[in-house]
């Protein structure tokens, strides 16, 4: 029965740092132009602005009132990982606050997100810890020892998030990328980023966006008599 209460799996292998370095130079919004999978709901927002994290995903699933497994499993995390917590539908009780943030910062965790609320906003700001959630709540979890899963497949804001996925989190949102998709996402993302770098000065200089994007040509072709 204990295996049904707590599902504990080992830490996933890390995404190669060279790929994460490339991913960190992209924006979730740039990838959103061409990739359709792995984007968490826009309701999950950064607690701190100006943080961009590219990392390897580790996951946790814990039930509404209980954060026992979060306290336990933090010790298994560390640098090179981003912890995503599936609250299994709960949106009232905050499992992540000042104490969890202090521990996460101490062990060097890259960042974290909760598909639910956080608490102790000022302490998160004080630690300057990269954190994403559905917003603040004053109601917290307890240590009830009712179970959960570590490094199991989870859902974060409607997105499938599996241990070992690449994660990109920034001011716009959070994206989880399957390892088998990462090379192509990086290649296309870099191409689009370079295209934006070239086109943005043209708009500033007076070129109309419809001309650059081709939208004007498309509308004129449809409306030509």
Coordinates of C-alpha atoms in Angstrom, one line a residue:
X1 CA 0.0 0.0 0.0
X2 CA 2.9 2.4 0.7
X3 CA 3.9 2.5 -2.9
X4 CA 0.4 3.8 -3.7
X5 CA 0.7 6.6 -1.1
X6 CA 4.1 7.8 -2.1
X7 CA 5.5 7.4 -5.6
X8 CA 9.2 8.3 -5.4
X9 CA 11.3 8.1 -8.6
X10 CA 15.0 9.1 -9.1
X11 CA 16.1 12.5 -10.4
X12 CA 16.1 12.7 -14.2
X13 CA 19.2 13.2 -16.3
X14 CA 20.1 16.8 -16.9
X15 CA 19.6 18.4 -20.3
X16 CA 23.1 19.3 -21.8
X17 CA 24.2 22.7 -20.5
X18 CA 25.0 23.9 -24.1
X19 CA 21.4 23.4 -25.1
X20 CA 20.1 25.2 -21.9
X21 CA 22.5 28.1 -22.6
X22 CA 20.9 28.4 -26.1
X23 CA 17.4 28.1 -24.7
X24 CA 18.0 30.8 -22.2
X25 CA 18.6 33.3 -25.0
X26 CA 15.1 32.7 -26.4
X27 CA 11.8 33.9 -25.2
X28 CA 8.7 31.8 -24.5
X29 CA 6.7 34.2 -26.7
X30 CA 9.1 33.7 -29.7
X31 CA 8.7 29.9 -29.4
X32 CA 4.9 30.4 -29.1
X33 CA 4.9 31.5 -32.7
X34 CA 5.6 28.0 -34.0
X35 CA 5.4 25.4 -31.2
X36 CA 2.0 24.3 -29.9
X37 CA 2.9 22.0 -27.0
X38 CA 3.9 22.5 -23.3
X39 CA 2.8 26.0 -22.6
X40 CA 1.3 26.4 -19.1
X41 CA -1.8 28.5 -18.6
X42 CA -1.2 32.3 -18.6
X43 CA -2.8 32.2 -15.1
X44 CA 0.6 31.0 -13.9
X45 CA 2.7 34.2 -13.6
X46 CA 6.1 35.1 -12.2
X47 CA 6.3 36.3 -8.6
X48 CA 9.4 38.3 -9.6
X49 CA 9.9 40.1 -12.9
X50 CA 13.0 40.0 -14.9
X51 CA 13.9 36.4 -14.3
X52 CA 14.6 33.9 -17.2
X53 CA 15.3 30.3 -16.3
X54 CA 16.3 27.5 -18.7
X55 CA 16.7 24.2 -16.8
X56 CA 15.9 20.5 -16.5
X57 CA 12.5 19.7 -15.0
X58 CA 11.9 17.8 -11.8
X59 CA 8.3 17.3 -10.7
X60 CA 6.1 16.9 -7.7
X61 CA 2.4 16.1 -7.2
X62 CA 0.9 16.7 -3.8
X63 CA -2.8 16.8 -2.6
X64 CA -4.5 19.9 -1.4
X65 CA -3.8 20.4 2.3
X66 CA -0.5 18.4 2.5
X67 CA 3.0 19.5 1.7
X68 CA 4.9 16.7 3.5
X69 CA 6.5 15.4 0.3
X70 CA 7.6 18.8 -0.8
X71 CA 9.5 19.3 2.4
X72 CA 11.1 15.9 2.0
X73 CA 12.0 15.9 -1.7
X74 CA 13.6 19.4 -1.7
X75 CA 16.7 17.7 -0.3
X76 CA 16.9 15.6 -3.5
X77 CA 16.9 18.7 -5.8
X78 CA 19.6 21.1 -6.5
X79 CA 21.5 23.1 -9.1
X80 CA 20.5 22.4 -12.7
X81 CA 16.9 21.6 -11.8
X82 CA 13.6 23.5 -11.9
X83 CA 10.8 22.1 -9.6
X84 CA 7.2 22.1 -10.9
X85 CA 4.5 21.3 -8.4
X86 CA 1.2 19.9 -9.5
X87 CA -1.4 20.7 -6.8
X88 CA -3.9 18.2 -8.2
X89 CA -6.6 20.8 -8.8
X90 CA -6.3 22.7 -5.5
X91 CA -6.2 26.5 -6.0
X92 CA -6.6 27.7 -2.3
X93 CA -3.8 26.3 -0.2
X94 CA -0.3 27.6 -0.7
X95 CA 2.4 24.9 -0.4
X96 CA 5.3 27.2 -1.3
X97 CA 6.2 30.1 1.0
X98 CA 9.2 31.6 2.8
X99 CA 10.6 28.4 4.3
X100 CA 10.5 26.4 1.1
X101 CA 12.0 29.4 -0.8
X102 CA 14.8 29.7 1.7
X103 CA 15.6 26.0 1.4
X104 CA 15.4 26.1 -2.4
X105 CA 17.8 29.0 -2.6
X106 CA 20.2 27.4 -0.1
X107 CA 20.4 24.2 -2.2
X108 CA 20.8 26.1 -5.4
X109 CA 17.6 25.1 -7.2
X110 CA 17.3 27.0 -10.4
X111 CA 13.7 28.0 -9.9
X112 CA 10.2 26.6 -9.3
X113 CA 6.5 26.9 -10.1
X114 CA 3.3 25.8 -8.5
X115 CA 0.0 25.2 -10.3
X116 CA -1.7 26.9 -7.4
X117 CA -0.9 29.8 -5.1
X118 CA 2.2 30.7 -3.2
X119 CA 2.5 32.6 0.1
X120 CA 5.1 34.9 1.7
X121 CA 5.6 37.1 -1.3
X122 CA 8.0 39.4 0.4
X123 CA 10.2 36.5 1.5
X124 CA 10.4 35.3 -2.1
X125 CA 11.3 38.8 -3.2
X126 CA 13.9 39.0 -0.4
X127 CA 15.5 35.7 -1.6
X128 CA 15.3 36.9 -5.2
X129 CA 14.2 33.3 -6.0
X130 CA 12.7 32.7 -9.5
X131 CA 9.2 31.5 -8.8
X132 CA 6.0 31.2 -10.8
X133 CA 2.5 30.6 -9.4
X134 CA -1.2 31.4 -9.8
X135 CA -0.9 34.2 -7.3
X136 CA -0.7 34.8 -3.5
X137 CA -2.8 33.1 -0.8
X138 CA -2.7 33.5 3.0
X139 CA -3.9 29.9 3.5
X140 CA -1.1 27.4 3.8
X141 CA -0.7 23.6 3.7
X142 CA 0.2 21.4 6.6
X143 CA 2.3 18.2 7.2
X144 CA -0.4 15.6 7.0
X145 CA 1.6 12.7 5.5
X146 CA -1.1 11.8 3.1
X147 CA 1.1 11.1 0.1
X148 CA 2.1 12.3 -3.3
X149 CA 4.5 11.6 -6.2
X150 CA 8.0 12.8 -6.9
X151 CA 9.3 12.8 -10.5
X152 CA 6.1 11.5 -11.9
X153 CA 4.2 13.0 -15.0
X154 CA 2.3 16.0 -13.9
X155 CA 0.0 18.7 -15.4
X156 CA 1.0 22.3 -14.9
X157 CA -1.5 24.9 -16.1
X158 CA -2.9 22.3 -18.6
X159 CA 0.5 21.4 -20.0
X160 CA 2.0 18.0 -19.7
X161 CA 5.3 18.2 -17.7
X162 CA 7.5 15.1 -17.4
X163 CA 10.7 14.7 -15.4
X164 CA 13.7 15.4 -17.6
X165 CA 11.9 17.9 -19.9
X166 CA 13.5 21.2 -20.7
X167 CA 11.8 24.2 -19.1
X168 CA 12.0 27.8 -20.2
X169 CA 10.4 30.3 -17.7
X170 CA 10.3 34.0 -18.2
X171 CA 8.2 37.1 -17.7
X172 CA 5.6 35.9 -20.2
X173 CA 5.1 32.4 -18.9
X174 CA 6.4 28.8 -18.6
X175 CA 7.1 26.3 -21.4
X176 CA 8.0 22.6 -21.0
X177 CA 9.8 21.0 -24.0
X178 CA 10.2 17.3 -24.6
X179 CA 13.8 16.4 -25.1
X180 CA 13.1 14.9 -28.5
X181 CA 11.7 18.3 -29.7
X182 CA 14.4 20.5 -28.2
X183 CA 16.9 20.6 -31.0
X184 CA 14.3 21.6 -33.6
X185 CA 12.8 24.1 -31.2
X186 CA 16.2 25.7 -30.6
X187 CA 17.0 25.9 -34.3
X188 CA 13.7 27.5 -35.3
X189 CA 13.7 29.7 -32.2
X190 CA 17.1 31.1 -33.0
X191 CA 16.1 31.8 -36.6
X192 CA 13.0 33.7 -35.5
X193 CA 15.0 35.6 -32.9
X194 CA 17.5 36.7 -35.6
X195 CA 14.7 37.7 -37.9
X196 CA 13.2 39.9 -35.2
X197 CA 16.6 41.4 -34.6
X198 CA 16.8 42.4 -38.2
X199 CA 13.2 43.6 -38.6
X200 CA 12.7 45.6 -35.4
X201 CA 15.0 48.5 -36.5
X202 CA 13.2 48.6 -39.9
X203 CA 9.9 49.3 -38.1
X204 CA 11.5 51.9 -35.9
X205 CA 12.9 53.5 -39.1
X206 CA 9.4 53.8 -40.6
X207 CA 8.7 50.5 -42.4
X208 CA 5.1 49.4 -41.8
X209 CA 4.5 46.1 -40.1
X210 CA 2.1 44.9 -42.7
X211 CA 4.8 45.3 -45.4
X212 CA 7.3 43.3 -43.4
X213 CA 5.0 40.5 -42.4
X214 CA 3.4 40.2 -45.8
X215 CA -0.1 40.9 -44.3
X216 CA -0.6 43.9 -46.5
X217 CA 0.1 41.9 -49.6
X218 CA -2.3 39.2 -48.6
X219 CA -5.2 41.6 -47.9
X220 CA -4.6 43.5 -51.1
X221 CA -4.7 40.3 -53.1
X222 CA -8.0 39.4 -51.5
X223 CA -9.6 42.8 -52.0
X224 CA -8.2 43.6 -55.5
X225 CA -10.9 44.2 -58.1

